[in-house]
Each structure stands twice: as structure tokens, then as C-alpha cells.
mmCIF file of C-alpha atoms in Angstrom:
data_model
loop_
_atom_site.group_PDB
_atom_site.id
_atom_site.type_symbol
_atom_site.label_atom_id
_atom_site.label_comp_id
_atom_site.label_asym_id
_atom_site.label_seq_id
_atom_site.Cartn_x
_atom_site.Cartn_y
_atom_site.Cartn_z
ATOM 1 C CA UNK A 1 -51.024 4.481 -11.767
ATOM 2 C CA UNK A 2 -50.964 0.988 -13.644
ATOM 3 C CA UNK A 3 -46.961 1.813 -14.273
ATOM 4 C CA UNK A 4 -46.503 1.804 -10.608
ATOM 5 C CA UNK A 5 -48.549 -1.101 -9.850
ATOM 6 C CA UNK A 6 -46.598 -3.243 -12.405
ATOM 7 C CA UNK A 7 -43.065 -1.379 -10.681
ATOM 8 C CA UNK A 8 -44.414 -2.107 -7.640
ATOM 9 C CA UNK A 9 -45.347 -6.116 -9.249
ATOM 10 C CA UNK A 10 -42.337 -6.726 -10.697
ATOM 11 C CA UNK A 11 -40.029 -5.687 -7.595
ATOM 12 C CA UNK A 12 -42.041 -8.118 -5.068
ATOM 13 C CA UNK A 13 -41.790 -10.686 -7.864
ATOM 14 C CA UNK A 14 -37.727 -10.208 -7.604
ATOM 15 C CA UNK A 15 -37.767 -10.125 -3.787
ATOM 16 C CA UNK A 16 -39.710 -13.516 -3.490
ATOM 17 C CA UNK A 17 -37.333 -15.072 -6.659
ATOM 18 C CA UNK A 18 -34.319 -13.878 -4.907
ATOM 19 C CA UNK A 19 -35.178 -14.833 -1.288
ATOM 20 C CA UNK A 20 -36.754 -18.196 -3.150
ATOM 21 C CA UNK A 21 -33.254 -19.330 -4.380
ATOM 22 C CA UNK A 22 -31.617 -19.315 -0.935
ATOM 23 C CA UNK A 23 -34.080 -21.544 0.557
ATOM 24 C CA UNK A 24 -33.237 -24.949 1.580
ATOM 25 C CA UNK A 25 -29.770 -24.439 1.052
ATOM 26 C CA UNK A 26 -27.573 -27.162 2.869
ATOM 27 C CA UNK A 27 -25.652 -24.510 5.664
ATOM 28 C CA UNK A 28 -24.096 -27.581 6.948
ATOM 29 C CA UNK A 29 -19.901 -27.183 7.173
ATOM 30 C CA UNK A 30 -17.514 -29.693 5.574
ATOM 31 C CA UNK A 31 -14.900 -31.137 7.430
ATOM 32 C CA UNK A 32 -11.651 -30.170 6.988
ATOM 33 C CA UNK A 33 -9.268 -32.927 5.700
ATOM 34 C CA UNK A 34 -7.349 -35.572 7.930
ATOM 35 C CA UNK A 35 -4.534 -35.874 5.647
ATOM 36 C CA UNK A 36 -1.622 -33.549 5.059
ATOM 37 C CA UNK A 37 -1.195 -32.462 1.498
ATOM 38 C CA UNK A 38 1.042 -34.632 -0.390
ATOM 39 C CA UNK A 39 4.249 -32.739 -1.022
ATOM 40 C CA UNK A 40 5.721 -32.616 -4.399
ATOM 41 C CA UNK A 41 9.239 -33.670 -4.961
ATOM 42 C CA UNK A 42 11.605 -30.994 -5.327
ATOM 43 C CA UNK A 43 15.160 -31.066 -6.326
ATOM 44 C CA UNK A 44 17.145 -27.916 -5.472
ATOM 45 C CA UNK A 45 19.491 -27.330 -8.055
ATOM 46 C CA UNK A 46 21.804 -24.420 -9.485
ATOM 47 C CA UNK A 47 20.644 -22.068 -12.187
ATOM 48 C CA UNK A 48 23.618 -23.125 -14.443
ATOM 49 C CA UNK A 49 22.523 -27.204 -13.853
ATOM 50 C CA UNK A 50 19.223 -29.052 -15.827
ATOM 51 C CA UNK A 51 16.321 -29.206 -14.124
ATOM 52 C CA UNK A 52 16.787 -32.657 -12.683
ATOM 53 C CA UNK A 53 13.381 -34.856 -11.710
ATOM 54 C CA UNK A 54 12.720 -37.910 -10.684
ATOM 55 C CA UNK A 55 11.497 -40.673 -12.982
ATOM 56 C CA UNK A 56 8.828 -43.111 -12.662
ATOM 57 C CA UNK A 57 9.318 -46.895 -13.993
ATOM 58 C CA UNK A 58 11.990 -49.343 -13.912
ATOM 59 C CA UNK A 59 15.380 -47.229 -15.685
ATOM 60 C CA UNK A 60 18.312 -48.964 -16.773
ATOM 61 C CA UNK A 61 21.766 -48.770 -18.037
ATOM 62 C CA UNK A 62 23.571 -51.450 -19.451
ATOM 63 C CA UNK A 63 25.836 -52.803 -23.267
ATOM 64 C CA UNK A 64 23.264 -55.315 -24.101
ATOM 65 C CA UNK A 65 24.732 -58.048 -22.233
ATOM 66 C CA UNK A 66 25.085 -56.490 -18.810
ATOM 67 C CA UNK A 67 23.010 -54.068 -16.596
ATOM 68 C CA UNK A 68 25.565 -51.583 -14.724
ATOM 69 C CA UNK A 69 23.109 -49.347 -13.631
ATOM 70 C CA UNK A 70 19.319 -49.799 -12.220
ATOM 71 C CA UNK A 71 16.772 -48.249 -10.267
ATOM 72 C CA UNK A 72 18.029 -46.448 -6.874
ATOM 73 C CA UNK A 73 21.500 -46.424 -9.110
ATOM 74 C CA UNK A 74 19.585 -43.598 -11.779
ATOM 75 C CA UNK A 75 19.042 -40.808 -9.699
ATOM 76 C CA UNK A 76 17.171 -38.559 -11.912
ATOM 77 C CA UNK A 77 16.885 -37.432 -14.928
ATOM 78 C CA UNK A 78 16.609 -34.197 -17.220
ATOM 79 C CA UNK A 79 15.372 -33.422 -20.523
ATOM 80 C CA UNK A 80 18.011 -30.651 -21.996
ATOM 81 C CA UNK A 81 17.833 -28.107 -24.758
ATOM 82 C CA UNK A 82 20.730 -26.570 -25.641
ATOM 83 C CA UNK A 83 21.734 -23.077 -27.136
ATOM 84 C CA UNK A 84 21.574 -24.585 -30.815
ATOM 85 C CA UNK A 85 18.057 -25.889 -30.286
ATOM 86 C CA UNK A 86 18.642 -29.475 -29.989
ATOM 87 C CA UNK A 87 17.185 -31.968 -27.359
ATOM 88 C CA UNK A 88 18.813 -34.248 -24.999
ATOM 89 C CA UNK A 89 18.057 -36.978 -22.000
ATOM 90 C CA UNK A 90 20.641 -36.817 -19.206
ATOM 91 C CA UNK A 91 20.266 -39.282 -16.406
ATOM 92 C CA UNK A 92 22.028 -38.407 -13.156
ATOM 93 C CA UNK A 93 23.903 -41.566 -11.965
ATOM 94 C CA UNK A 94 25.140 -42.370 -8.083
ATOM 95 C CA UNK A 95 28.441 -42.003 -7.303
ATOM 96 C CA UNK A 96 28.650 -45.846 -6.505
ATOM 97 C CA UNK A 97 27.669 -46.693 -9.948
ATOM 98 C CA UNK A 98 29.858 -44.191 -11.641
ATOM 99 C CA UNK A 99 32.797 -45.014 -9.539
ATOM 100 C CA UNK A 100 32.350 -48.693 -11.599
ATOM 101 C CA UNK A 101 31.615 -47.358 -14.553
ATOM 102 C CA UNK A 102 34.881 -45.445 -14.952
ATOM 103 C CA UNK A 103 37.038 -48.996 -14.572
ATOM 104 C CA UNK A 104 35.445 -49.981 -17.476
ATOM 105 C CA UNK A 105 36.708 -49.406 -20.989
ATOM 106 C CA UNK A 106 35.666 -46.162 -22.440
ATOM 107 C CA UNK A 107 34.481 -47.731 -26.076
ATOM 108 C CA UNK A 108 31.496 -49.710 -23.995
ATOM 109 C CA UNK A 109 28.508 -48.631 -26.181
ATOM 110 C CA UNK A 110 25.490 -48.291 -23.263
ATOM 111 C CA UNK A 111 22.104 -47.910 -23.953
ATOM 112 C CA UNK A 112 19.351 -46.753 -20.993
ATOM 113 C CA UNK A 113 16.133 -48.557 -21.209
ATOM 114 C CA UNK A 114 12.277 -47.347 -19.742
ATOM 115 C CA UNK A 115 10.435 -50.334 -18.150
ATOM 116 C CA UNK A 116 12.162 -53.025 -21.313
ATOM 117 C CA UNK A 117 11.874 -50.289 -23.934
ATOM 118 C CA UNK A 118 15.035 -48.891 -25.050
ATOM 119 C CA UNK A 119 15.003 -45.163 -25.059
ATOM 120 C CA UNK A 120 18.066 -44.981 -26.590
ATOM 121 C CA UNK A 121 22.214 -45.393 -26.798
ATOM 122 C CA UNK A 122 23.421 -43.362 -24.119
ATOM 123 C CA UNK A 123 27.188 -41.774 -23.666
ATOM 124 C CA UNK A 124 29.084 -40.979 -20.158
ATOM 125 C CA UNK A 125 30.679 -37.729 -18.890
ATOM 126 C CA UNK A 126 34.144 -38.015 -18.017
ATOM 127 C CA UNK A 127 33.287 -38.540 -14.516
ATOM 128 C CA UNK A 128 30.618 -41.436 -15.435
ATOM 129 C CA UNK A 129 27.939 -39.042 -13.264
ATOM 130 C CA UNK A 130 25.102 -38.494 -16.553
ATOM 131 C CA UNK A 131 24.597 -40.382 -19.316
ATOM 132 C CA UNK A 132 23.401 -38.556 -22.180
ATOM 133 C CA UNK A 133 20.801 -39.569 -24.833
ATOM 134 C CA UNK A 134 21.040 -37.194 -27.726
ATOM 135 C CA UNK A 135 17.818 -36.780 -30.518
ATOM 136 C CA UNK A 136 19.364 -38.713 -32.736
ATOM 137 C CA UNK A 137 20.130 -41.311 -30.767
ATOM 138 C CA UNK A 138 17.376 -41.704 -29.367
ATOM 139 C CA UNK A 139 14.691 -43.752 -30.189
ATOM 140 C CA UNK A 140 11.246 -41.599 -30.670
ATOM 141 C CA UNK A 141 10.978 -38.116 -29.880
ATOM 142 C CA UNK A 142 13.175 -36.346 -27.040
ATOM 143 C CA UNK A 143 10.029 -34.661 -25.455
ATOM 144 C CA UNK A 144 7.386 -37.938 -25.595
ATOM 145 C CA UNK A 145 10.469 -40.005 -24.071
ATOM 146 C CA UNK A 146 10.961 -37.348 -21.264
ATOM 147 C CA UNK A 147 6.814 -37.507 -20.601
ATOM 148 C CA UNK A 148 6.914 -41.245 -20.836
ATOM 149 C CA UNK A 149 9.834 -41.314 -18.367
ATOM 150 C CA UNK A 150 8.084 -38.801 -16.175
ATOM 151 C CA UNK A 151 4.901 -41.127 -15.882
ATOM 152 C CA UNK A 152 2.857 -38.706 -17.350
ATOM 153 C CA UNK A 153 1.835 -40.543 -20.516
ATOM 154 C CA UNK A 154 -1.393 -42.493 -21.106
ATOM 155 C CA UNK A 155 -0.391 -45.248 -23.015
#
């Protein structure tokens, strides 16, 4: 008999603990949000191409003395590892800026800079479309570079 009356104790103490919890509870709804959700940029590109995306700061192409390339004139960029393992920057250029770029001589040594840093000396394609920063000419570490360039760094 004293089994069942602590059963019987210990099941009404449950109820009123579990019932107990839900009281009070605010059954007020939230407001859905005014604002769309903020897209993220895509770039639709072709399986054999890098995965191009946008960069955040102030980019720049130039020789040292001259800036040929500059903001809206850097398109995008991607961070490239090829089949032997190594790392490289390309920067997608606009076909306005690459059209000038090919009139000039082909030994012009350019270098592409982040926000006044230089990230490194860059070469052209034939067409003058990317310029390419390769791990050893770059200056730091191909991956920080491509997170610094991305705007995802904390410094």
C-alpha cells in the first residue's frame, strides 16, 4: 500500500512540474520581417572557369608609376589551385581596361595592390582579361590574401 501511495505521489508531483513549466509562457506571435532577405552575389560561371567573386576594398593595377586599372575596372577575382598544388590570384579585368592594356609594351612589370598594400607583381593573359599573382610572387600567403581581398579578415 505505501508503494502505491508514493507511485501515486510521485506521478501528481510530475503532472504539477510538467504543467508548472508551461505556465506564463509568452504565446504572443512575432512579426514577420519587413525586409527581403539580402541576396548573395552570385557569379554564374562554367565548370572549366575559377570560381570568380567579387572583392571588397579599393583593388588596383598599375607599374609603380601609373594606375591602369581601378575599382569598377577589376571585375572580380579568384583564388586558383592548380593540378600541381600550387596557389594563384587571378583578377578578372573589363574589356575597356584590357583593350588599353594590350597597346602597351608587353615587358611592363604590374603589380595589383589591396586598399595601398601590395598583394603582389601580377602578369597578363594574352588577351590582358586576368592578371595573375602567383605564390611566389606574391607577397604573404595566397589563401590570407584571397580572405583579406574577400573582406573576410579581422585585422
Amino acid at each position: 500500500m505505501m508503494k502505491k501511495i508514493l507511485i501515486l505521489t510521485a506521478a501528481v508531483l510530475l503532472i504539477a512540474a510538467m504543467t508548472a513549466c508551461g505556465a506564463g509562457k509568452n504565446t504572443a506571435e512575432t512579426a514577420a520581417p519587413t525586409e527581403a532577405p539580402r541576396q548573395a552575389s552570385y557569379l554564374d560561371t562554367r565548370l572549366d572557369e575559377p570560381e570568380w567573386t567579387l572583392a571588397e576594398g579599393d583593388l588596383q593595377l598599375g607599374d609603380g608609376n601609373t594606375v591602369y586599372a581601378e575599382k569598377s575596372d577589376i571585375l572580380y577575382f579568384a583564388i586558383v589551385t592548380n593540378k600541381d598544388g600550387s596557389q594563384e590570384l587571378r583578377f578578372k579585368l573589363s574589356d575597356a581596361t584590357a583593350a588599353k592594356l594590350k597597346t602597351l609594351s608587353p615587358d611592363t612589370a604590374y603589380t595589383i595592390s589591396l586598399n595601398g598594400e601590395k598583394i603582389g607583381t601580377a602578369t597578363l593573359s594574352e588577351d590582358a582579361t586576368v592578371a595573375t599573382v602567383t605564390a611566389q610572387n606574391a607577397v604573404g600567403e595566397i589563401t590570407a590574401l584571397a580572405t583579406k581581398i574577400r573582406g573576410l579578415a579581422t585585422e
